[in-house]
PDB file of C-alpha atoms in Angstrom:
ATOM      1  CA  MET A   4    -205.990-108.425   6.817  1.00 52.00           C
ATOM      2  CA  CYS A   5    -206.565-104.697   5.684  1.00 61.00           C
ATOM      3  CA  SER A   6    -205.681-103.400   2.055  1.00 68.00           C
ATOM      4  CA  SER A   7    -202.243-102.305   2.887  1.00 70.00           C
ATOM      5  CA  ASP A   8    -201.431-105.980   4.252  1.00 75.00           C
ATOM      6  CA  LEU A   9    -202.758-107.214   0.956  1.00 80.00           C
ATOM      7  CA  GLU A  10    -200.407-104.543  -0.773  1.00 80.00           C
ATOM      8  CA  LYS A  11    -197.410-106.036   1.000  1.00 80.00           C
ATOM      9  CA  GLU A  12    -198.358-109.693   0.151  1.00 83.00           C
ATOM     10  CA  LEU A  13    -198.703-108.906  -3.610  1.00 85.00           C
ATOM     11  CA  GLY A  14    -195.590-106.570  -3.709  1.00 83.00           C
ATOM     12  CA  PHE A  15    -197.468-103.385  -4.457  1.00 84.00           C
ATOM     13  CA  SER A  16    -196.036-100.033  -3.279  1.00 74.00           C
ATOM     14  CA  GLY A  17    -199.009 -97.595  -4.446  1.00 74.00           C
ATOM     15  CA  LYS A  18    -202.313 -96.854  -5.987  1.00 80.00           C
ATOM     16  CA  GLU A  19    -201.330 -97.281  -9.313  1.00 82.00           C
ATOM     17  CA  HIS A  20    -200.174-100.761  -8.862  1.00 86.00           C
ATOM     18  CA  ILE A  21    -203.869-101.659  -7.531  1.00 86.00           C
ATOM     19  CA  LEU A  22    -205.427 -99.992 -10.810  1.00 87.00           C
ATOM     20  CA  ASP A  23    -202.823-101.968 -13.010  1.00 89.00           C
ATOM     21  CA  PHE A  24    -203.947-105.035 -11.239  1.00 90.00           C
ATOM     22  CA  GLY A  25    -207.512-103.913 -11.423  1.00 92.00           C
ATOM     23  CA  ILE A  26    -209.755-102.708  -8.786  1.00 88.00           C
ATOM     24  CA  ALA A  27    -212.289-105.824  -8.976  1.00 90.00           C
ATOM     25  CA  GLU A  28    -209.844-108.387  -8.748  1.00 90.00           C
ATOM     26  CA  PHE A  29    -208.145-106.132  -5.813  1.00 88.00           C
ATOM     27  CA  ASN A  30    -211.606-105.900  -4.206  1.00 85.00           C
ATOM     28  CA  ALA A  31    -212.106-109.670  -4.345  1.00 86.00           C
ATOM     29  CA  ARG A  32    -208.776-110.409  -2.810  1.00 87.00           C
ATOM     30  CA  CYS A  33    -209.494-108.039   0.053  1.00 84.00           C
ATOM     31  CA  LYS A  34    -212.624-109.840   0.659  1.00 83.00           C
ATOM     32  CA  ALA A  35    -211.204-113.161   0.915  1.00 83.00           C
ATOM     33  CA  SER A  36    -208.432-111.828   3.068  1.00 82.00           C
ATOM     34  CA  VAL A  37    -211.074-110.706   5.783  1.00 79.00           C
ATOM     35  CA  GLN A  38    -212.340-114.107   5.902  1.00 79.00           C
ATOM     36  CA  ARG A  39    -208.963-115.899   6.334  1.00 80.00           C
ATOM     37  CA  TYR A  40    -208.829-115.500  10.023  1.00 79.00           C
ATOM     38  CA  VAL A  41    -212.468-115.787  11.037  1.00 81.00           C
ATOM     39  CA  GLU A  42    -212.410-119.505  12.156  1.00 82.00           C
ATOM     40  CA  ASP A  43    -209.496-118.408  14.253  1.00 85.00           C
ATOM     41  CA  TRP A  44    -211.107-115.337  15.666  1.00 81.00           C
ATOM     42  CA  GLY A  45    -214.492-117.218  16.907  1.00 83.00           C
ATOM     43  CA  THR A  46    -212.083-119.854  18.412  1.00 85.00           C
ATOM     44  CA  LEU A  47    -210.251-116.862  20.385  1.00 88.00           C
ATOM     45  CA  THR A  48    -213.375-115.109  21.557  1.00 86.00           C
ATOM     46  CA  SER A  49    -214.568-118.414  22.851  1.00 85.00           C
ATOM     47  CA  ARG A  50    -211.303-119.512  24.695  1.00 89.00           C
ATOM     48  CA  ILE A  51    -211.326-115.907  26.578  1.00 91.00           C
ATOM     49  CA  GLY A  52    -214.959-116.228  27.555  1.00 89.00           C
ATOM     50  CA  MET A  53    -216.203-113.451  25.465  1.00 86.00           C
ATOM     51  CA  TRP A  54    -219.715-113.866  24.203  1.00 84.00           C
ATOM     52  CA  LEU A  55    -220.052-112.752  20.345  1.00 82.00           C
ATOM     53  CA  ASP A  56    -222.967-113.989  17.949  1.00 83.00           C
ATOM     54  CA  THR A  57    -220.376-114.741  15.255  1.00 79.00           C
ATOM     55  CA  ALA A  58    -223.206-116.863  13.501  1.00 78.00           C
ATOM     56  CA  GLY A  59    -225.096-114.063  13.301  1.00 80.00           C
ATOM     57  CA  ALA A  60    -222.518-111.516  12.683  1.00 79.00           C
ATOM     58  CA  TYR A  61    -223.283-108.781  10.045  1.00 79.00           C
ATOM     59  CA  TRP A  62    -220.367-108.016   6.991  1.00 82.00           C
ATOM     60  CA  THR A  63    -220.115-104.378   6.132  1.00 84.00           C
ATOM     61  CA  MET A  64    -218.530-105.441   2.754  1.00 85.00           C
ATOM     62  CA  SER A  65    -221.868-107.924   1.959  1.00 86.00           C
ATOM     63  CA  ASN A  66    -223.659-106.759  -0.795  1.00 87.00           C
ATOM     64  CA  GLY A  67    -226.891-106.768   1.393  1.00 89.00           C
ATOM     65  CA  PHE A  68    -225.238-104.494   3.938  1.00 90.00           C
ATOM     66  CA  ILE A  69    -223.991-102.118   0.839  1.00 92.00           C
ATOM     67  CA  GLU A  70    -227.209-102.058  -0.745  1.00 95.00           C
ATOM     68  CA  SER A  71    -229.040-101.155   2.846  1.00 94.00           C
ATOM     69  CA  VAL A  72    -226.704 -97.913   2.959  1.00 94.00           C
ATOM     70  CA  TRP A  73    -227.407 -97.086  -0.780  1.00 95.00           C
ATOM     71  CA  TRP A  74    -231.506 -97.454   0.027  1.00 96.00           C
ATOM     72  CA  LEU A  75    -231.090 -95.106   2.989  1.00 95.00           C
ATOM     73  CA  PHE A  76    -229.222 -92.698   0.763  1.00 93.00           C
ATOM     74  CA  HIS A  77    -231.743 -92.897  -1.661  1.00 95.00           C
ATOM     75  CA  GLU A  78    -234.474 -92.050   0.770  1.00 96.00           C
ATOM     76  CA  MET A  79    -232.586 -89.023   2.025  1.00 95.00           C
ATOM     77  CA  TRP A  80    -232.232 -88.019  -1.579  1.00 93.00           C
ATOM     78  CA  ASP A  81    -235.678 -88.130  -2.224  1.00 95.00           C
ATOM     79  CA  ARG A  82    -236.655 -85.978   0.942  1.00 94.00           C
ATOM     80  CA  GLY A  83    -234.237 -83.307  -0.412  1.00 92.00           C
ATOM     81  CA  ASP A  84    -231.597 -84.035   2.518  1.00 92.00           C
ATOM     82  CA  ILE A  85    -228.388 -84.684   0.123  1.00 89.00           C
ATOM     83  CA  TYR A  86    -226.779 -81.667  -1.566  1.00 84.00           C
ATOM     84  CA  GLU A  87    -223.483 -81.118  -3.132  1.00 81.00           C
ATOM     85  CA  GLY A  88    -220.339 -79.222  -1.302  1.00 80.00           C
ATOM     86  CA  PHE A  89    -217.003 -79.131  -0.081  1.00 79.00           C
ATOM     87  CA  LYS A  90    -215.628 -80.182   2.697  1.00 84.00           C
ATOM     88  CA  VAL A  91    -211.830 -80.466   3.854  1.00 87.00           C
ATOM     89  CA  VAL A  92    -210.806 -83.666   5.155  1.00 85.00           C
ATOM     90  CA  PRO A  93    -207.323 -85.472   6.000  1.00 86.00           C
ATOM     91  CA  TYR A  94    -206.054 -87.222   2.939  1.00 86.00           C
ATOM     92  CA  CYS A  95    -203.118 -89.507   2.129  1.00 86.00           C
ATOM     93  CA  GLY A  96    -201.494 -88.869  -1.427  1.00 85.00           C
ATOM     94  CA  ARG A  97    -199.798 -92.058  -1.212  1.00 82.00           C
ATOM     95  CA  CYS A  98    -202.965 -94.141  -0.682  1.00 82.00           C
ATOM     96  CA  GLY A  99    -205.059 -92.055  -2.669  1.00 83.00           C
ATOM     97  CA  THR A 100    -207.846 -91.796  -0.310  1.00 83.00           C
ATOM     98  CA  ALA A 101    -209.488 -89.926   2.549  1.00 85.00           C
ATOM     99  CA  LEU A 102    -209.106 -90.695   6.401  1.00 84.00           C
ATOM    100  CA  SER A 103    -212.059 -90.714   8.522  1.00 84.00           C
ATOM    101  CA  SER A 104    -212.188 -89.136  12.281  1.00 83.00           C
ATOM    102  CA  HIS A 105    -212.341 -92.618  13.365  1.00 84.00           C
ATOM    103  CA  GLU A 106    -208.955 -94.056  11.632  1.00 85.00           C
ATOM    104  CA  LEU A 107    -207.317 -90.733  13.026  1.00 84.00           C
ATOM    105  CA  ALA A 108    -208.723 -91.519  16.331  1.00 85.00           C
ATOM    106  CA  GLN A 109    -206.556 -94.769  16.468  1.00 83.00           C
ATOM    107  CA  PRO A 110    -203.276 -94.580  18.352  1.00 83.00           C
ATOM    108  CA  GLY A 111    -200.411 -92.980  16.627  1.00 78.00           C
ATOM    109  CA  ALA A 112    -202.442 -91.643  14.237  1.00 81.00           C
ATOM    110  CA  TYR A 113    -201.545 -87.838  15.296  1.00 84.00           C
ATOM    111  CA  ARG A 114    -197.712 -87.711  15.350  1.00 84.00           C
ATOM    112  CA  ASP A 115    -195.367 -84.417  16.366  1.00 87.00           C
ATOM    113  CA  LEU A 116    -193.428 -83.138  13.745  1.00 84.00           C
ATOM    114  CA  THR A 117    -190.713 -80.058  13.633  1.00 89.00           C
ATOM    115  CA  GLU A 118    -190.774 -78.532  10.448  1.00 89.00           C
ATOM    116  CA  GLU A 119    -190.187 -74.611   9.512  1.00 92.00           C
ATOM    117  CA  SER A 120    -193.009 -72.544  10.215  1.00 94.00           C
ATOM    118  CA  VAL A 121    -192.711 -69.241   8.152  1.00 96.00           C
ATOM    119  CA  TYR A 122    -193.682 -65.372   8.889  1.00 97.00           C
ATOM    120  CA  VAL A 123    -194.103 -64.001   5.688  1.00 97.00           C
ATOM    121  CA  ARG A 124    -194.936 -59.834   4.786  1.00 97.00           C
ATOM    122  CA  PHE A 125    -198.350 -59.348   3.384  1.00 98.00           C
ATOM    123  CA  PRO A 126    -198.301 -56.050   1.901  1.00 98.00           C
ATOM    124  CA  ILE A 127    -201.153 -53.835   2.531  1.00 98.00           C
ATOM    125  CA  VAL A 128    -202.619 -52.266  -0.782  1.00 97.00           C
ATOM    126  CA  GLY A 129    -202.430 -48.292  -0.450  1.00 96.00           C
ATOM    127  CA  ARG A 130    -200.872 -48.200   2.695  1.00 96.00           C
ATOM    128  CA  ASP A 131    -197.367 -48.174   4.155  1.00 95.00           C
ATOM    129  CA  PHE A 132    -197.353 -51.210   6.199  1.00 97.00           C
ATOM    130  CA  ASP A 133    -197.351 -55.016   5.773  1.00 97.00           C
ATOM    131  CA  LEU A 134    -199.097 -57.704   7.909  1.00 98.00           C
ATOM    132  CA  LEU A 135    -196.850 -60.323   9.417  1.00 98.00           C
ATOM    133  CA  VAL A 136    -198.638 -63.467   8.584  1.00 98.00           C
ATOM    134  CA  TRP A 137    -197.965 -66.820   9.944  1.00 95.00           C
ATOM    135  CA  THR A 138    -197.899 -70.424   8.795  1.00 95.00           C
ATOM    136  CA  THR A 139    -196.957 -74.069   9.337  1.00 92.00           C
ATOM    137  CA  THR A 140    -197.752 -75.187   5.912  1.00 92.00           C
ATOM    138  CA  PRO A 141    -195.517 -73.112   3.478  1.00 95.00           C
ATOM    139  CA  TRP A 142    -196.672 -75.417   0.556  1.00 95.00           C
ATOM    140  CA  THR A 143    -200.262 -73.774   0.859  1.00 95.00           C
ATOM    141  CA  LEU A 144    -199.113 -70.375   0.346  1.00 97.00           C
ATOM    142  CA  PRO A 145    -199.404 -70.303  -3.276  1.00 96.00           C
ATOM    143  CA  SER A 146    -203.343 -71.122  -2.834  1.00 96.00           C
ATOM    144  CA  ASN A 147    -203.584 -68.262  -0.080  1.00 97.00           C
ATOM    145  CA  THR A 148    -206.770 -66.188  -0.680  1.00 97.00           C
ATOM    146  CA  GLY A 149    -207.458 -64.353   2.517  1.00 97.00           C
ATOM    147  CA  ALA A 150    -205.813 -63.442   5.882  1.00 98.00           C
ATOM    148  CA  ALA A 151    -207.634 -63.648   9.402  1.00 98.00           C
ATOM    149  CA  ILE A 152    -207.318 -61.440  12.261  1.00 98.00           C
ATOM    150  CA  GLY A 153    -208.977 -61.905  15.640  1.00 97.00           C
ATOM    151  CA  PRO A 154    -211.720 -59.459  16.162  1.00 97.00           C
ATOM    152  CA  GLY A 155    -210.895 -59.125  19.912  1.00 96.00           C
ATOM    153  CA  LEU A 156    -207.489 -59.064  19.624  1.00 97.00           C
ATOM    154  CA  ASP A 157    -205.077 -55.840  19.938  1.00 97.00           C
ATOM    155  CA  TYR A 158    -202.974 -55.164  17.112  1.00 98.00           C
ATOM    156  CA  VAL A 159    -199.996 -52.825  16.752  1.00 98.00           C
ATOM    157  CA  ARG A 160    -197.576 -51.324  14.487  1.00 98.00           C
ATOM    158  CA  VAL A 161    -194.094 -52.393  14.757  1.00 97.00           C
ATOM    159  CA  ARG A 162    -190.776 -50.991  13.310  1.00 95.00           C
ATOM    160  CA  ASP A 163    -188.983 -53.349  11.006  1.00 91.00           C
ATOM    161  CA  PRO A 164    -185.499 -54.255  12.897  1.00 82.00           C
ATOM    162  CA  HIS A 165    -184.218 -54.643   9.257  1.00 82.00           C
ATOM    163  CA  GLY A 166    -185.440 -51.283   7.946  1.00 84.00           C
ATOM    164  CA  GLY A 167    -188.267 -52.710   5.538  1.00 88.00           C
ATOM    165  CA  ARG A 168    -191.793 -51.531   5.852  1.00 94.00           C
ATOM    166  CA  ASP A 169    -193.348 -51.265   9.194  1.00 97.00           C
ATOM    167  CA  LEU A 170    -195.067 -54.859  10.272  1.00 97.00           C
ATOM    168  CA  VAL A 171    -198.361 -55.288  12.053  1.00 98.00           C
ATOM    169  CA  CYS A 172    -198.939 -58.124  14.350  1.00 98.00           C
ATOM    170  CA  ALA A 173    -200.755 -58.775  17.735  1.00 97.00           C
ATOM    171  CA  ARG A 174    -199.644 -56.728  20.717  1.00 97.00           C
ATOM    172  CA  ASP A 175    -199.070 -60.254  22.616  1.00 96.00           C
ATOM    173  CA  ARG A 176    -196.795 -61.789  20.231  1.00 96.00           C
ATOM    174  CA  VAL A 177    -194.592 -58.578  19.495  1.00 96.00           C
ATOM    175  CA  THR A 178    -191.583 -59.940  21.473  1.00 95.00           C
ATOM    176  CA  ALA A 179    -191.989 -63.647  21.022  1.00 94.00           C
ATOM    177  CA  VAL A 180    -191.557 -62.795  17.108  1.00 94.00           C
ATOM    178  CA  LEU A 181    -189.684 -60.057  16.739  1.00 94.00           C
ATOM    179  CA  GLY A 182    -187.539 -59.782  20.043  1.00 92.00           C
ATOM    180  CA  GLU A 183    -187.430 -57.645  23.332  1.00 91.00           C
ATOM    181  CA  ASP A 184    -185.992 -54.918  21.327  1.00 91.00           C
ATOM    182  CA  ALA A 185    -188.850 -54.280  18.730  1.00 93.00           C
ATOM    183  CA  GLU A 186    -190.111 -50.735  18.969  1.00 95.00           C
ATOM    184  CA  VAL A 187    -193.747 -50.502  18.939  1.00 96.00           C
ATOM    185  CA  LEU A 188    -195.224 -47.493  17.068  1.00 97.00           C
ATOM    186  CA  GLY A 189    -198.681 -47.311  18.062  1.00 97.00           C
ATOM    187  CA  PRO A 190    -202.270 -49.602  17.829  1.00 97.00           C
ATOM    188  CA  VAL A 191    -203.934 -50.522  14.734  1.00 97.00           C
ATOM    189  CA  ALA A 192    -207.775 -51.125  15.076  1.00 97.00           C
ATOM    190  CA  VAL A 193    -208.991 -54.328  13.822  1.00 97.00           C
ATOM    191  CA  ALA A 194    -211.645 -51.994  12.069  1.00 96.00           C
ATOM    192  CA  ASP A 195    -208.722 -50.363  10.000  1.00 96.00           C
ATOM    193  CA  LEU A 196    -207.399 -53.902   9.061  1.00 98.00           C
ATOM    194  CA  VAL A 197    -210.812 -55.559   7.866  1.00 98.00           C
ATOM    195  CA  GLY A 198    -211.655 -55.308   4.346  1.00 97.00           C
ATOM    196  CA  ALA A 199    -208.189 -54.327   3.484  1.00 97.00           C
ATOM    197  CA  ARG A 200    -206.542 -55.788   0.398  1.00 98.00           C
ATOM    198  CA  TYR A 201    -203.089 -56.874   0.448  1.00 98.00           C
ATOM    199  CA  GLU A 202    -200.607 -58.541  -2.157  1.00 97.00           C
ATOM    200  CA  PRO A 203    -200.460 -62.140  -2.120  1.00 97.00           C
ATOM    201  CA  PRO A 204    -197.152 -64.097  -1.016  1.00 96.00           C
ATOM    202  CA  PHE A 205    -197.172 -65.604  -4.993  1.00 96.00           C
ATOM    203  CA  SER A 206    -198.756 -65.045  -7.994  1.00 94.00           C
ATOM    204  CA  LEU A 207    -198.088 -68.731  -9.178  1.00 95.00           C
ATOM    205  CA  LEU A 208    -201.881 -69.567  -9.887  1.00 94.00           C
ATOM    206  CA  ALA A 209    -205.005 -67.810 -11.562  1.00 91.00           C
ATOM    207  CA  VAL A 210    -206.867 -66.299  -8.749  1.00 93.00           C
ATOM    208  CA  THR A 211    -210.443 -64.617  -9.859  1.00 91.00           C
ATOM    209  CA  GLY A 212    -212.659 -63.033  -7.581  1.00 92.00           C
ATOM    210  CA  ASP A 213    -213.718 -59.779  -5.834  1.00 94.00           C
ATOM    211  CA  ARG A 214    -212.621 -60.857  -2.393  1.00 96.00           C
ATOM    212  CA  ALA A 215    -209.498 -62.430  -3.269  1.00 96.00           C
ATOM    213  CA  PHE A 216    -206.703 -61.414  -0.831  1.00 97.00           C
ATOM    214  CA  THR A 217    -208.905 -59.583   1.690  1.00 98.00           C
ATOM    215  CA  VAL A 218    -208.288 -59.400   5.341  1.00 98.00           C
ATOM    216  CA  VAL A 219    -211.132 -60.887   7.265  1.00 98.00           C
ATOM    217  CA  ALA A 220    -211.968 -61.241  11.199  1.00 98.00           C
ATOM    218  CA  ASP A 221    -212.698 -64.671  12.984  1.00 97.00           C
ATOM    219  CA  ASP A 222    -212.479 -65.939  16.510  1.00 96.00           C
ATOM    220  CA  PHE A 223    -210.645 -68.848  16.031  1.00 96.00           C
ATOM    221  CA  VAL A 224    -207.609 -66.452  15.606  1.00 97.00           C
ATOM    222  CA  THR A 225    -205.740 -66.314  18.872  1.00 95.00           C
ATOM    223  CA  VAL A 226    -202.299 -65.353  20.328  1.00 96.00           C
ATOM    224  CA  ASP A 227    -201.222 -68.594  21.482  1.00 94.00           C
ATOM    225  CA  ASP A 228    -198.414 -68.725  18.978  1.00 92.00           C
ATOM    226  CA  GLY A 229    -197.688 -67.408  15.768  1.00 94.00           C
ATOM    227  CA  SER A 230    -198.223 -63.463  15.021  1.00 97.00           C
ATOM    228  CA  GLY A 231    -202.004 -63.453  15.524  1.00 97.00           C
ATOM    229  CA  ILE A 232    -202.698 -62.917  11.840  1.00 98.00           C
ATOM    230  CA  VAL A 233    -203.359 -66.394  10.179  1.00 96.00           C
ATOM    231  CA  HIS A 234    -202.805 -66.930   6.410  1.00 96.00           C
ATOM    232  CA  LEU A 235    -206.171 -68.616   4.625  1.00 97.00           C
ATOM    233  CA  ALA A 236    -206.263 -71.514   2.035  1.00 95.00           C
ATOM    234  CA  PRO A 237    -209.649 -72.485   1.780  1.00 94.00           C
ATOM    235  CA  ALA A 238    -208.555 -75.783  -0.169  1.00 91.00           C
ATOM    236  CA  PHE A 239    -206.447 -76.789   2.487  1.00 91.00           C
ATOM    237  CA  GLY A 240    -208.158 -76.323   5.982  1.00 89.00           C
ATOM    238  CA  GLU A 241    -211.824 -76.928   7.166  1.00 90.00           C
ATOM    239  CA  ILE A 242    -211.806 -73.749   9.227  1.00 94.00           C
ATOM    240  CA  ASP A 243    -210.215 -71.873   6.307  1.00 95.00           C
ATOM    241  CA  ARG A 244    -212.995 -73.370   3.982  1.00 94.00           C
ATOM    242  CA  GLU A 245    -215.756 -72.240   6.592  1.00 95.00           C
ATOM    243  CA  VAL A 246    -214.409 -68.501   6.815  1.00 97.00           C
ATOM    244  CA  GLY A 247    -213.800 -68.672   3.113  1.00 96.00           C
ATOM    245  CA  GLU A 248    -217.231 -69.409   2.138  1.00 94.00           C
ATOM    246  CA  ARG A 249    -218.826 -67.102   4.455  1.00 96.00           C
ATOM    247  CA  GLU A 250    -216.440 -64.384   3.525  1.00 97.00           C
ATOM    248  CA  GLY A 251    -216.679 -65.084  -0.358  1.00 96.00           C
ATOM    249  CA  LEU A 252    -213.070 -65.946  -0.626  1.00 97.00           C
ATOM    250  CA  PRO A 253    -211.830 -68.330  -3.890  1.00 95.00           C
ATOM    251  CA  LEU A 254    -210.886 -71.595  -3.403  1.00 93.00           C
ATOM    252  CA  VAL A 255    -207.539 -72.362  -5.258  1.00 93.00           C
ATOM    253  CA  ASN A 256    -206.382 -76.237  -5.399  1.00 92.00           C
ATOM    254  CA  PRO A 257    -203.299 -76.755  -7.679  1.00 94.00           C
ATOM    255  CA  VAL A 258    -202.913 -80.407  -5.849  1.00 92.00           C
ATOM    256  CA  ASP A 259    -203.848 -83.652  -7.352  1.00 90.00           C
ATOM    257  CA  GLU A 260    -204.864 -86.940  -5.982  1.00 85.00           C
ATOM    258  CA  ALA A 261    -201.020 -88.205  -5.210  1.00 86.00           C
ATOM    259  CA  ALA A 262    -200.602 -85.025  -3.257  1.00 89.00           C
ATOM    260  CA  ARG A 263    -198.325 -83.490  -6.020  1.00 92.00           C
ATOM    261  CA  PHE A 264    -198.783 -80.138  -7.459  1.00 94.00           C
ATOM    262  CA  THR A 265    -200.256 -79.841 -10.682  1.00 94.00           C
ATOM    263  CA  GLY A 266    -199.270 -77.903 -13.699  1.00 95.00           C
ATOM    264  CA  ALA A 267    -201.299 -75.165 -12.863  1.00 95.00           C
ATOM    265  CA  ILE A 268    -198.575 -74.043 -10.971  1.00 96.00           C
ATOM    266  CA  GLY A 269    -195.844 -74.139 -13.245  1.00 92.00           C
ATOM    267  CA  ALA A 270    -192.269 -74.882 -12.773  1.00 90.00           C
ATOM    268  CA  PRO A 271    -190.233 -75.431 -10.624  1.00 94.00           C
ATOM    269  CA  TYR A 272    -192.932 -77.023  -8.621  1.00 95.00           C
ATOM    270  CA  ALA A 273    -195.443 -78.651 -10.958  1.00 95.00           C
ATOM    271  CA  GLY A 274    -195.246 -82.657 -10.282  1.00 94.00           C
ATOM    272  CA  ARG A 275    -193.515 -82.479  -6.795  1.00 94.00           C
ATOM    273  CA  PHE A 276    -194.711 -83.755  -3.661  1.00 91.00           C
ATOM    274  CA  VAL A 277    -195.867 -80.715  -1.735  1.00 91.00           C
ATOM    275  CA  LYS A 278    -194.081 -81.094   1.330  1.00 90.00           C
ATOM    276  CA  GLU A 279    -190.757 -81.876  -0.876  1.00 92.00           C
ATOM    277  CA  ALA A 280    -191.781 -77.973  -2.257  1.00 94.00           C
ATOM    278  CA  ASP A 281    -191.431 -76.481   1.440  1.00 94.00           C
ATOM    279  CA  PRO A 282    -187.644 -75.383   1.056  1.00 95.00           C
ATOM    280  CA  ASP A 283    -187.579 -74.320  -2.432  1.00 96.00           C
ATOM    281  CA  LEU A 284    -190.971 -71.862  -1.433  1.00 97.00           C
ATOM    282  CA  ILE A 285    -189.475 -70.619   1.735  1.00 97.00           C
ATOM    283  CA  ALA A 286    -186.286 -69.804  -0.568  1.00 97.00           C
ATOM    284  CA  ALA A 287    -188.156 -67.841  -2.702  1.00 97.00           C
ATOM    285  CA  LEU A 288    -190.282 -65.941  -0.202  1.00 97.00           C
ATOM    286  CA  ARG A 289    -186.537 -64.995   0.954  1.00 97.00           C
ATOM    287  CA  ASP A 290    -185.654 -63.980  -2.365  1.00 97.00           C
ATOM    288  CA  SER A 291    -188.467 -61.768  -3.000  1.00 96.00           C
ATOM    289  CA  GLY A 292    -187.841 -59.843   0.310  1.00 95.00           C
ATOM    290  CA  ARG A 293    -191.353 -61.570   1.711  1.00 96.00           C
ATOM    291  CA  LEU A 294    -189.795 -63.687   4.187  1.00 96.00           C
ATOM    292  CA  VAL A 295    -189.336 -62.246   7.730  1.00 95.00           C
ATOM    293  CA  ALA A 296    -188.310 -65.457   9.645  1.00 94.00           C
ATOM    294  CA  ALA A 297    -188.352 -69.206   9.235  1.00 95.00           C
ATOM    295  CA  VAL A 298    -188.702 -70.724  12.605  1.00 94.00           C
ATOM    296  CA  GLU A 299    -188.902 -74.359  13.542  1.00 93.00           C
ATOM    297  CA  HIS A 300    -192.051 -75.319  14.924  1.00 91.00           C
ATOM    298  CA  THR A 301    -193.622 -78.729  16.694  1.00 90.00           C
ATOM    299  CA  HIS A 302    -197.070 -79.580  15.911  1.00 84.00           C
ATOM    300  CA  SER A 303    -199.373 -82.531  15.970  1.00 85.00           C
ATOM    301  CA  TYR A 304    -200.147 -83.744  12.346  1.00 81.00           C
ATOM    302  CA  PRO A 305    -202.198 -86.422  11.297  1.00 82.00           C
ATOM    303  CA  HIS A 306    -200.596 -89.663   9.424  1.00 83.00           C
ATOM    304  CA  CYS A 307    -202.237 -92.330   7.429  1.00 84.00           C
ATOM    305  CA  TRP A 308    -202.180 -95.546   9.282  1.00 81.00           C
ATOM    306  CA  ARG A 309    -202.296 -97.579   5.954  1.00 77.00           C
ATOM    307  CA  CYS A 310    -198.979 -96.666   4.569  1.00 77.00           C
ATOM    308  CA  ARG A 311    -196.786 -95.365   7.790  1.00 65.00           C
ATOM    309  CA  SER A 312    -194.450 -98.420   7.157  1.00 43.00           C
ATOM    310  CA  GLU A 313    -190.807 -97.249   6.096  1.00 36.00           C
ATOM    311  CA  GLU A 314    -191.424-100.519   3.715  1.00 34.00           C
ATOM    312  CA  HIS A 315    -193.734 -98.731   1.606  1.00 34.00           C
ATOM    313  CA  THR A 316    -192.850 -94.937   1.879  1.00 35.00           C
ATOM    314  CA  SER A 317    -191.297 -92.083   3.858  1.00 35.00           C
ATOM    315  CA  GLU A 318    -192.606 -90.360   7.011  1.00 37.00           C
ATOM    316  CA  LEU A 319    -193.404 -87.270   4.623  1.00 39.00           C
ATOM    317  CA  GLN A 320    -194.970 -89.362   1.992  1.00 41.00           C
ATOM    318  CA  SER A 321    -197.152 -91.055   4.567  1.00 45.00           C
ATOM    319  CA  LEU A 322    -198.340 -87.753   5.500  1.00 48.00           C
ATOM    320  CA  ALA A 323    -202.112 -87.313   5.588  1.00 49.00           C
ATOM    321  CA  TYR A 324    -202.429 -83.524   4.325  1.00 47.00           C
ATOM    322  CA  LEU A 325    -205.489 -81.579   4.135  1.00 46.00           C
ATOM    323  CA  VAL A 326    -206.936 -81.269   0.741  1.00 48.00           C
ATOM    324  CA  CYS A 327    -210.098 -80.263  -0.397  1.00 45.00           C
ATOM    325  CA  ARG A 328    -212.256 -83.264  -1.706  1.00 43.00           C
ATOM    326  CA  LEU A 329    -215.816 -83.138  -3.219  1.00 41.00           C
ATOM    327  CA  LEU A 330    -218.541 -84.602  -0.876  1.00 42.00           C
ATOM    328  CA  LEU A 331    -221.538 -85.521  -1.220  1.00 38.00           C
TER     329      LEU A 331
END
């Protein structure tokens, strides 16, 4: 039995119930549940002709095994192999826990979701054009601190069909994003974009640092979809974090362990589950004139295997979103 099954048995619907119940008691119940079907499992493996040394099996929950892991950790610490840093990992706000790569390798861990992606204006400071930036996660835009272009891609300046400032995007994405009638005015060199500063899509958070809101270049940017210019939120994507660390971009994380916006972001978003804020954030972009288009986009997204049951929560609240967690 896994922890989610025990939660059902106890009538729990979230991490706060476990904390109220007591972590020590909950862990004891989990350990007891693991042993509940050991005899049945041994009988089954014998009946199907599978040889397993069940009598000599080790248990990862045993104190001996746990102590061996801590011993190894201590040995690495003494050799100076342990350091403190940041890593972005899939994280379930409902369960309050990270998800390992092994967990996400299970069947059904990734599901196709159709959600609104947005094309947003990033006005370049001191220039007369805007970057056309794409993202599938509008809720991460308040934490934006950089924009990435592809060093080997061709970029062009396009007349805004709605009469606004000219837009810059990858040449190969003009028709797909702006339509067949889009008027290309000329090329824009990558060298003229890298290092440029832009106005962020939101000013909801205090962002400091000399490199905040800077255009950078990296090979991960492609023209397979989007505009060829990618928004970077180093707190919510491992590639974003790696590029941001290399380029000196600030890391801003206004999301708590329940996947809700903290008070740092202010009204009307504070306290809300991040995905539920998407429509209001898109509306705010529209009202400010920053939204060029909102387009439905289907992508594969990780989900939590523990709480994906509708008995526990909705699909969105089961979402394992990418949040920056401090790891040793």
